[in-house]
Coordinates of C-alpha atoms in Angstrom, one line a residue:
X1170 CA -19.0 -103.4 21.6
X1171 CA -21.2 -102.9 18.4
X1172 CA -24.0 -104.3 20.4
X1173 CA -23.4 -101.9 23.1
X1174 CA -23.5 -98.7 21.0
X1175 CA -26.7 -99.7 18.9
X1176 CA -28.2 -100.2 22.2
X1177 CA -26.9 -96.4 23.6
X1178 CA -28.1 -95.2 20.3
X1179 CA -31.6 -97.0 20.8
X1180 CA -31.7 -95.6 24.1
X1181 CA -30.8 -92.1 23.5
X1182 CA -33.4 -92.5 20.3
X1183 CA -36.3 -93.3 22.7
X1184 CA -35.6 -90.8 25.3
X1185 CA -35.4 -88.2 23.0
X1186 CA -38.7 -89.1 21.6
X1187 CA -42.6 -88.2 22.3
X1188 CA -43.3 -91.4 23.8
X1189 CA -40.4 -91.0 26.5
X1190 CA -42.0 -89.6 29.3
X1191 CA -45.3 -91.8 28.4
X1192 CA -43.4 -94.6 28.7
X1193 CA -41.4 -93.6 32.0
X1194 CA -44.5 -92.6 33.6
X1195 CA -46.2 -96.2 32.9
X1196 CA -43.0 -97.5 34.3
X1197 CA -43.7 -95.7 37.3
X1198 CA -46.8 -96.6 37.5
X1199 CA -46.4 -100.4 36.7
X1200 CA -43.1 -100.3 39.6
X1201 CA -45.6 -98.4 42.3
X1202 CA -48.3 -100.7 41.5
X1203 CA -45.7 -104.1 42.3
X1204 CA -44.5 -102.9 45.3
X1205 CA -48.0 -101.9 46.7
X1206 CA -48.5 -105.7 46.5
X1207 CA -45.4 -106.9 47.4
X1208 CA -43.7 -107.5 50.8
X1209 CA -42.2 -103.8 50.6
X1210 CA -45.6 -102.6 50.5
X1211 CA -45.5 -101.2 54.1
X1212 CA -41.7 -99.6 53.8
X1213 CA -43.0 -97.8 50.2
X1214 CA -45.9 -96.4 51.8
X1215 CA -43.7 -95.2 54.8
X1216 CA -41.6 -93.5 52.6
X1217 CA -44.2 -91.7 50.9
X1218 CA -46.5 -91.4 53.8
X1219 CA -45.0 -91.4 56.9
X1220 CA -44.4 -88.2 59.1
X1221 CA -41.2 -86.2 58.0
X1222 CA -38.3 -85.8 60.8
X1223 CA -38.1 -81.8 59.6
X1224 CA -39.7 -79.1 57.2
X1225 CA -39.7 -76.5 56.2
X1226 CA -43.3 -75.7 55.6
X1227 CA -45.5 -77.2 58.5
X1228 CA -48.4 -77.7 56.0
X1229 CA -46.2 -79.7 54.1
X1230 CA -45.1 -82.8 56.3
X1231 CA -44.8 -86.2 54.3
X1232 CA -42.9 -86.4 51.2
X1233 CA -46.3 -87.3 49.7
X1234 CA -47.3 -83.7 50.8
X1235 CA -44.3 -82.4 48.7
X1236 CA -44.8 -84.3 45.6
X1237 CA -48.6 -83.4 45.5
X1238 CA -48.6 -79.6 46.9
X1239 CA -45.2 -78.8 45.7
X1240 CA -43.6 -80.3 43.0
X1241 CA -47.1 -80.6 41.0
X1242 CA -47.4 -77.0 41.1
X1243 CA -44.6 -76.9 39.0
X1244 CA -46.4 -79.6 37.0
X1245 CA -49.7 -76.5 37.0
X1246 CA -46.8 -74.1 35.9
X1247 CA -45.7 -76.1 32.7
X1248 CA -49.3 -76.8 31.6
X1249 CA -50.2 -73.0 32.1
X1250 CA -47.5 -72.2 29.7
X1251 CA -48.5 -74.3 27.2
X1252 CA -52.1 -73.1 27.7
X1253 CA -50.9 -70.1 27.2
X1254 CA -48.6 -70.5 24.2
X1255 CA -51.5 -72.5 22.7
X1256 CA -53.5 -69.6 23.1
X1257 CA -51.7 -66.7 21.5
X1258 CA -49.6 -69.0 18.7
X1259 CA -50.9 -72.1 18.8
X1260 CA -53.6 -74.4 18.1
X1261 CA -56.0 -72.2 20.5
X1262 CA -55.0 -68.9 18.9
X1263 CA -57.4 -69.2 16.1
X1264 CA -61.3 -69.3 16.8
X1265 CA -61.7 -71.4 14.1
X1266 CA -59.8 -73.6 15.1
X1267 CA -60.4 -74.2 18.4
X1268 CA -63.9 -74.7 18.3
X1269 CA -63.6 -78.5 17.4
X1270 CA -61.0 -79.2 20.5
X1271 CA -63.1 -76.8 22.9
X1272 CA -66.4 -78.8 22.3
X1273 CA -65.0 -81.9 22.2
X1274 CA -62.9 -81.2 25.1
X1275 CA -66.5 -79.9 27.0
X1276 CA -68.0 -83.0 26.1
X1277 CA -65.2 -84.9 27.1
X1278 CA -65.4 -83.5 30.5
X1279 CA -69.4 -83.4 31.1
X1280 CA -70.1 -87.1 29.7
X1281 CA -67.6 -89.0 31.6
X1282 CA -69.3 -87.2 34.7
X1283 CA -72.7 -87.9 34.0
X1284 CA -71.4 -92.0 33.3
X1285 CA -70.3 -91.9 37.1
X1286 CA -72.8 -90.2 38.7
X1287 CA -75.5 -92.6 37.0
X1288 CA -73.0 -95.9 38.1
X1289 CA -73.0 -93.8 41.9
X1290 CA -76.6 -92.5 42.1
X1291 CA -77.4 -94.6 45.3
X1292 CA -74.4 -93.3 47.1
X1293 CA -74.4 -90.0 48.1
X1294 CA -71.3 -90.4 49.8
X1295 CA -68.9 -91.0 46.8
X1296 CA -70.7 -88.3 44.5
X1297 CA -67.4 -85.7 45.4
X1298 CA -65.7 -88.0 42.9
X1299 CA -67.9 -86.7 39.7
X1300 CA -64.5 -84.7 38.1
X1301 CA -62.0 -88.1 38.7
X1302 CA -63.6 -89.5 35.4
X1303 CA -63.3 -86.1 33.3
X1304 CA -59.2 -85.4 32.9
X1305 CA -57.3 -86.7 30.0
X1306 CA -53.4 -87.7 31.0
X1307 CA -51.1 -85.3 28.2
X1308 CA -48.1 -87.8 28.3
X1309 CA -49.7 -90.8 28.2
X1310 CA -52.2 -90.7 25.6
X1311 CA -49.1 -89.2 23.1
X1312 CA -46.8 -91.6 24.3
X1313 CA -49.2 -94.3 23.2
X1314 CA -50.0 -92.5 20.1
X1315 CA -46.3 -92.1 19.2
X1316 CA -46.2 -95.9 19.7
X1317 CA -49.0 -96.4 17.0
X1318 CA -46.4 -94.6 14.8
X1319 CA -47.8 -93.6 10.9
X1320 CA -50.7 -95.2 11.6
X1321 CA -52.4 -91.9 12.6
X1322 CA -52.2 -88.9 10.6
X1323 CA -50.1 -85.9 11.9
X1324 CA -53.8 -84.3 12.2
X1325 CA -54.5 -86.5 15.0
X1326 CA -51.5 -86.0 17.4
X1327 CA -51.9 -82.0 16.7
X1328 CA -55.9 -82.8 17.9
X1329 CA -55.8 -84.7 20.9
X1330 CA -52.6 -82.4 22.2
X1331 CA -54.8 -79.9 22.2
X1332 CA -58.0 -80.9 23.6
X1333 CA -56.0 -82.8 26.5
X1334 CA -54.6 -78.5 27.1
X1335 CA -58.4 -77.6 27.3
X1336 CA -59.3 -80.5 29.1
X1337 CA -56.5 -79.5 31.9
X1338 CA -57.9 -75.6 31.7
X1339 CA -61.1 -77.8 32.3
X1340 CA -59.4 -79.4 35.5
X1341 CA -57.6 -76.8 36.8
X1342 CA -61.5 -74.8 36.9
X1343 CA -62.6 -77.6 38.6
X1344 CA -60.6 -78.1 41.1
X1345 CA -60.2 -74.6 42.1
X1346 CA -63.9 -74.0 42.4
X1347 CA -65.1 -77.2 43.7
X1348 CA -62.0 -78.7 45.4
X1349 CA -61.4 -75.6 47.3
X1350 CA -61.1 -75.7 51.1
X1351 CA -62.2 -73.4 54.2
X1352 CA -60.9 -70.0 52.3
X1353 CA -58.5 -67.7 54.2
X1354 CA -59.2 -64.2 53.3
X1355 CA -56.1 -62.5 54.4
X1356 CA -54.0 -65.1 52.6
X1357 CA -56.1 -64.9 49.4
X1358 CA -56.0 -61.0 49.8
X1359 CA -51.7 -62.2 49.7
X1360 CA -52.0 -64.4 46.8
X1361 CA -54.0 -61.6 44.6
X1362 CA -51.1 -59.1 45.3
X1363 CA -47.9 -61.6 44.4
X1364 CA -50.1 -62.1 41.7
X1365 CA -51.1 -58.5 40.5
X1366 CA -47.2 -57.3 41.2
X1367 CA -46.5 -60.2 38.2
X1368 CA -49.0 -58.9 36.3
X1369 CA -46.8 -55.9 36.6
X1370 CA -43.5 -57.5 35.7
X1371 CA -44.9 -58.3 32.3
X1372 CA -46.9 -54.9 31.9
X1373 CA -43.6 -53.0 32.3
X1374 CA -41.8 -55.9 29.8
X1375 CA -39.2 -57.6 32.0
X1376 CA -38.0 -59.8 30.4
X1377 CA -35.6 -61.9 32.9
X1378 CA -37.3 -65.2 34.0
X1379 CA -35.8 -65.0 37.7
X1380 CA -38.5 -61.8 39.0
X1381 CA -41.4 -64.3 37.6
X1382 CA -39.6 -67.4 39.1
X1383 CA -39.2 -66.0 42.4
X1384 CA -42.8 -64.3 42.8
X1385 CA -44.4 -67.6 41.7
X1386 CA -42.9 -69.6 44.5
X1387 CA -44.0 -66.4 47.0
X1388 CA -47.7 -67.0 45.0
X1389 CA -47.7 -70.9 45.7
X1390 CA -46.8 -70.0 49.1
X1391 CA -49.9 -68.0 49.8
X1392 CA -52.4 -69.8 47.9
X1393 CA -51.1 -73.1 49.8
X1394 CA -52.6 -71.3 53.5
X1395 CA -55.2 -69.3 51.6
X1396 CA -57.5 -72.4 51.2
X1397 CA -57.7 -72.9 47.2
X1398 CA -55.4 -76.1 46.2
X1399 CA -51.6 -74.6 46.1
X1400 CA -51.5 -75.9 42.5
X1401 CA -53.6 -73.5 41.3
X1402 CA -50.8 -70.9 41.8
X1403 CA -49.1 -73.1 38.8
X1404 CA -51.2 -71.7 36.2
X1405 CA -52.0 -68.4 37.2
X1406 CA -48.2 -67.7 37.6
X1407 CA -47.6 -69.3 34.1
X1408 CA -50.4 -66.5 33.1
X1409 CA -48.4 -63.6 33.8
X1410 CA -44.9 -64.9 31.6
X1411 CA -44.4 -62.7 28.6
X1412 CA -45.0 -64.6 25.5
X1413 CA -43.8 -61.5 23.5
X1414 CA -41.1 -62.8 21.0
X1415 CA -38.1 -60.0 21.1
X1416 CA -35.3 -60.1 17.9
X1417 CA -34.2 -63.1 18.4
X1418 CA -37.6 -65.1 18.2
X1419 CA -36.8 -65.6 22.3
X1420 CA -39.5 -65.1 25.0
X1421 CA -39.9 -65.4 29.1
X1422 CA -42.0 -68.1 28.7
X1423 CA -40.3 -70.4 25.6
X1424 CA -37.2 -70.3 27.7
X1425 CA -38.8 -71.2 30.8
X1426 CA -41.2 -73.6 29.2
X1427 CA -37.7 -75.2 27.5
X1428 CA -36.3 -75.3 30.9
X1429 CA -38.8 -77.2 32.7
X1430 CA -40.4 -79.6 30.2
X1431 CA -38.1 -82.3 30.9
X1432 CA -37.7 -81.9 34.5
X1433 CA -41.6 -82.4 34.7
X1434 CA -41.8 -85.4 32.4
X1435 CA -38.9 -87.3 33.4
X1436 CA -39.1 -86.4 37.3
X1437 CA -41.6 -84.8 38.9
X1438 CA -45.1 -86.6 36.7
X1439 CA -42.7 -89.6 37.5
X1440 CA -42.4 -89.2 41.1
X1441 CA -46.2 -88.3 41.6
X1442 CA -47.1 -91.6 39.7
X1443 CA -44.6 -93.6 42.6
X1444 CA -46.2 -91.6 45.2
X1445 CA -49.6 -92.3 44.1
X1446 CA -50.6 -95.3 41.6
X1447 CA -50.1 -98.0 44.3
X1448 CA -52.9 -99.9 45.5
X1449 CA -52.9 -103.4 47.0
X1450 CA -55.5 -105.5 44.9
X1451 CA -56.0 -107.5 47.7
X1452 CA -57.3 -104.8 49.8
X1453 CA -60.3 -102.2 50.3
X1454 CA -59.4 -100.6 46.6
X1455 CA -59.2 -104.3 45.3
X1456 CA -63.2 -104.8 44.2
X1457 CA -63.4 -103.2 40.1
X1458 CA -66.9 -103.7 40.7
X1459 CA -67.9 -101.7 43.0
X1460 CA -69.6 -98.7 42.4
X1461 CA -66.4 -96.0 43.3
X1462 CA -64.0 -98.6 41.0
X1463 CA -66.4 -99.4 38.5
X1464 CA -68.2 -95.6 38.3
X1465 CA -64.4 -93.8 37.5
X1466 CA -63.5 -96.9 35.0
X1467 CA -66.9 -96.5 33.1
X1468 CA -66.7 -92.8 32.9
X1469 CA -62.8 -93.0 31.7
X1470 CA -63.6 -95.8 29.3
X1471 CA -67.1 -95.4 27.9
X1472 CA -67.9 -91.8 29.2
X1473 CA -64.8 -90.1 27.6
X1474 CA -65.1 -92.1 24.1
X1475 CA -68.4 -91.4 23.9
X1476 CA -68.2 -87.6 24.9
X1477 CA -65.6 -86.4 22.6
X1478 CA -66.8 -88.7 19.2
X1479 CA -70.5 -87.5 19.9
X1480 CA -68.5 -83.7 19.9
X1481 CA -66.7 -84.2 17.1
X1482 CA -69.6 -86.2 14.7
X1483 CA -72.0 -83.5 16.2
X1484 CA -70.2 -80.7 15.4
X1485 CA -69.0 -81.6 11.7
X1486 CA -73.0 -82.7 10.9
X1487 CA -74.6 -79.5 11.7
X1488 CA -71.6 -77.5 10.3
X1489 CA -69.9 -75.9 13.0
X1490 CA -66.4 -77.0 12.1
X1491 CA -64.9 -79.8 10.0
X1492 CA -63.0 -83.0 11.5
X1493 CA -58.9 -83.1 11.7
X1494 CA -57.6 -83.3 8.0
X1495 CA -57.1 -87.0 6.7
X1496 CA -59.0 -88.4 9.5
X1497 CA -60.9 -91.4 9.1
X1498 CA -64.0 -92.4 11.4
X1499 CA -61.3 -95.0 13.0
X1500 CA -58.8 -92.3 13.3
X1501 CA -61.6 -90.3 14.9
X1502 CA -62.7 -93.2 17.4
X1503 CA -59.2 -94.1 18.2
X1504 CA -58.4 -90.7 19.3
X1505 CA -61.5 -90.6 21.7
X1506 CA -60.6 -93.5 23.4
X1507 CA -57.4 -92.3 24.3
X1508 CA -58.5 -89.3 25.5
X1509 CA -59.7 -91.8 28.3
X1510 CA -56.4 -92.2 29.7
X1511 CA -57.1 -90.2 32.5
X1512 CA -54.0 -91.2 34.5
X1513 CA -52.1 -88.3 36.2
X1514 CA -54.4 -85.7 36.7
X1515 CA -57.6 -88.4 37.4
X1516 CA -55.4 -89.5 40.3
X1517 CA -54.6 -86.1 41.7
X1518 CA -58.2 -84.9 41.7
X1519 CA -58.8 -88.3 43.8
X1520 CA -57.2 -87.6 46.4
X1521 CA -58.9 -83.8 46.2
X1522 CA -62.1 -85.7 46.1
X1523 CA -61.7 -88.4 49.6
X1524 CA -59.3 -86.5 51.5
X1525 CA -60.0 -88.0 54.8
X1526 CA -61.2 -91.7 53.3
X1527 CA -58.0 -93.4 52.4
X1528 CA -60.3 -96.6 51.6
X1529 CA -62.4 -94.6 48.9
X1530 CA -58.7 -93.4 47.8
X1531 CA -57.3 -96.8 46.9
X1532 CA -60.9 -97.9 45.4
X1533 CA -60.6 -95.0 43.0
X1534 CA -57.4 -95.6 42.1
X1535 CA -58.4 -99.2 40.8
X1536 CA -61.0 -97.7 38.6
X1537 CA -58.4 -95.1 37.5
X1538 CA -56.2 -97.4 36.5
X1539 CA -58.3 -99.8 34.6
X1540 CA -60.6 -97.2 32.7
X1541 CA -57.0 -95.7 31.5
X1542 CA -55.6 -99.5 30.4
X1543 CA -58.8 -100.2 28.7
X1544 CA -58.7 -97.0 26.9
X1545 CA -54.9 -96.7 25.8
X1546 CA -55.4 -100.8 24.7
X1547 CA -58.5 -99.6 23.2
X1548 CA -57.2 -96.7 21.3
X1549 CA -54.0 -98.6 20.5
X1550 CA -55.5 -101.3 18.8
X1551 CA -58.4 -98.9 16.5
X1552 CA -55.4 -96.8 15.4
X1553 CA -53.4 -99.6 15.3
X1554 CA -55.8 -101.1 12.4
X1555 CA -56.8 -97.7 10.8
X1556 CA -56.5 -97.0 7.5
X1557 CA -56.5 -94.0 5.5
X1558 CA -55.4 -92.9 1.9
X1559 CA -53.7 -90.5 3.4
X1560 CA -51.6 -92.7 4.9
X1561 CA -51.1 -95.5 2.8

């Protein structure tokens, strides 16, 4: 019985820590990834893939359509309110402050592109994929740093949470300006008024959640016909909370951002990584070498580590802002690798990128997933064996 409760209490210990939904999401990824290559392969795919009897929304007719279109909106929403928490009393809200993450973040983006454009400059074809390479996976790269334990300072954690929230500003540009479909003018003309009646809601101070909950599911509904990816709606719904603290240091936005911040690590980032990290190694996506594959995993790997320690060495040399406290040039490196962990959202702007080219699809997912192995094992270990006085 003793047994049993130290394990409950080892249990409830880990999923009430950092690394939880890092860990469940490799999980996921590791379980999606067997079954791709396994004799289930064909009933997993169905599940995910295949036409649904009924729905609601005729857009939205494979359960993979849901997870991607629908529950990853609500994915959008969470990270739009911690943008915008970050932003007016967080790590964002001071200029200062924010100029390290923002140019790193910047860099972190741009390099990684430039690394797979140079690996893909003899196919014109696979050039779409330039922006696969440039995201940096939230829960992942802190579950692994939560894993590395005291071996990083505070400092760090604090620094690559928030240049991962730029990089996903970053992401969330991208996709809406160069992952954006046939546009639908009347629908958009929609979308802008759900949106500008929001805008109201929090000009006149309401402060019950339900009015913003209910007009950002009318929002995603009109941005998913108007032509710009439906999970843009995510963030610019999340815009419009009220961040306003009232008497008891309560807002909109902490209480829905309380709400939903297990939901989206323990289910929904979960359920997209089932949906969409299988790929059968023995198929078209099974070559890391060629250039789709091998383009995405260089960028991730070598393009992101590059990118944001160039930023951050750059920056503190010619004086433009100083380096995390207590950091060490290991701390520093470390950090940058794991900002190549490019996991969740690297995968979703893949399948934005080769919509119609379900072969392309499964070759970037084996670059996705070994430029984000290489760089959490990378990271890992350099933290792993950094040292600092601060530290020790």
């Amino acid at each position: 019985m003793a047994g049993i409760r130290d394990s409950r209490r080892a249990l409830a210990r880990l999923l009430h820590s950092e690394a939880a939904p890092g860990l469940v999401l490799m999980a996921c990824a590791a379980l999606a990834l067997a079954l791709a290559n396994s004799p289930l392969a064909h009933g997993w795919h169905a599940l995910f893939h295949g036409t649904l009897p009924w729905t609601p929304i005729a857009k939205l007719d494979s359960a993979h359509l849901w997870i991607n279109d629908a529950l990853m909106a609500v994915f959008f929403f969470v990270v739009g309110l911690e943008i915008k928490r970050e932003v007016l009393a967080g790590a964002l809200a001071d200029a200062q402050r924010r100029r390290l993450p923002v140019i790193a973040a910047l860099a972190g983006m741009a390099v990684p592109a430039l690394v797979y454009l140079a690996v893909t400059r003899d196919h014109a074809g696979l050039h779409a994929g330039w922006a696969i390479p440039a995201a940096t996976d939230i829960a992942f790269a802190i579950g692994v740093l939560a894993l590395v334990g005291k071996r990083a300072p505070p400092s760090v954690r604090l620094f690559l949470l928030t240049v991962a929230i730029v990089d996903d500003l970053g992401a969330v540009a991208v996709i809406a300006l160069f992952y954006t479909a046939k546009i639908s003018v009347a629908w958009l003309g929609a979308a802008g008024a759900v949106l500008a009646a929001m805008v109201l809601l929090n000009r006149l101070n309401v402060r019950a959640t339900w009015p913003y909950m209910l007009l950002a599911v009318v929002l995603w509904y009109a941005v998913l016909h108007s032509g710009i990816h439906a999970t843009v709606a995510g963030v610019l719904a999340a815009l419009t909370v009220p961040m306003a603290l009232n008497a008891h240091h309560d807002s909109p936005l902490l209480r829905l951002e309380h709400a939903l911040v297990a939901p989206n690590g323990f289910v929904i980032v979960p359920l997209f990584g089932l949906a969409n990290a299988g790929v059968a190694l023995g198929g078209t996506g099974g070559s890391p070498l060629a250039p789709l594959p091998l383009g995405i995993a260089a960028g991730l790997f070598l393009g992101k580590q590059a990118g944001v320690l160039a930023a951050v060495l750059g920056a503190e040399n010619l004086g433009l802002a100083q380096r995390p406290e207590g950091t060490t040039f290991a701390h520093l490196w470390g950090m940058a690798l794991l900002c190549g962990i490019g996991f969740t959202m690297s995968l979703f702007i893949a399948g934005l990128a080769f919509p119609g080219a379900p072969a392309l699809a499964e070759e970037a997912k084996v670059g996705i997933l070994a430029g984000s192995l290489l760089s959490a094992l990378g990271g890992a270990l350099v933290l792993r064996f950094a040292r600092s006085h601060a530290i020790d």
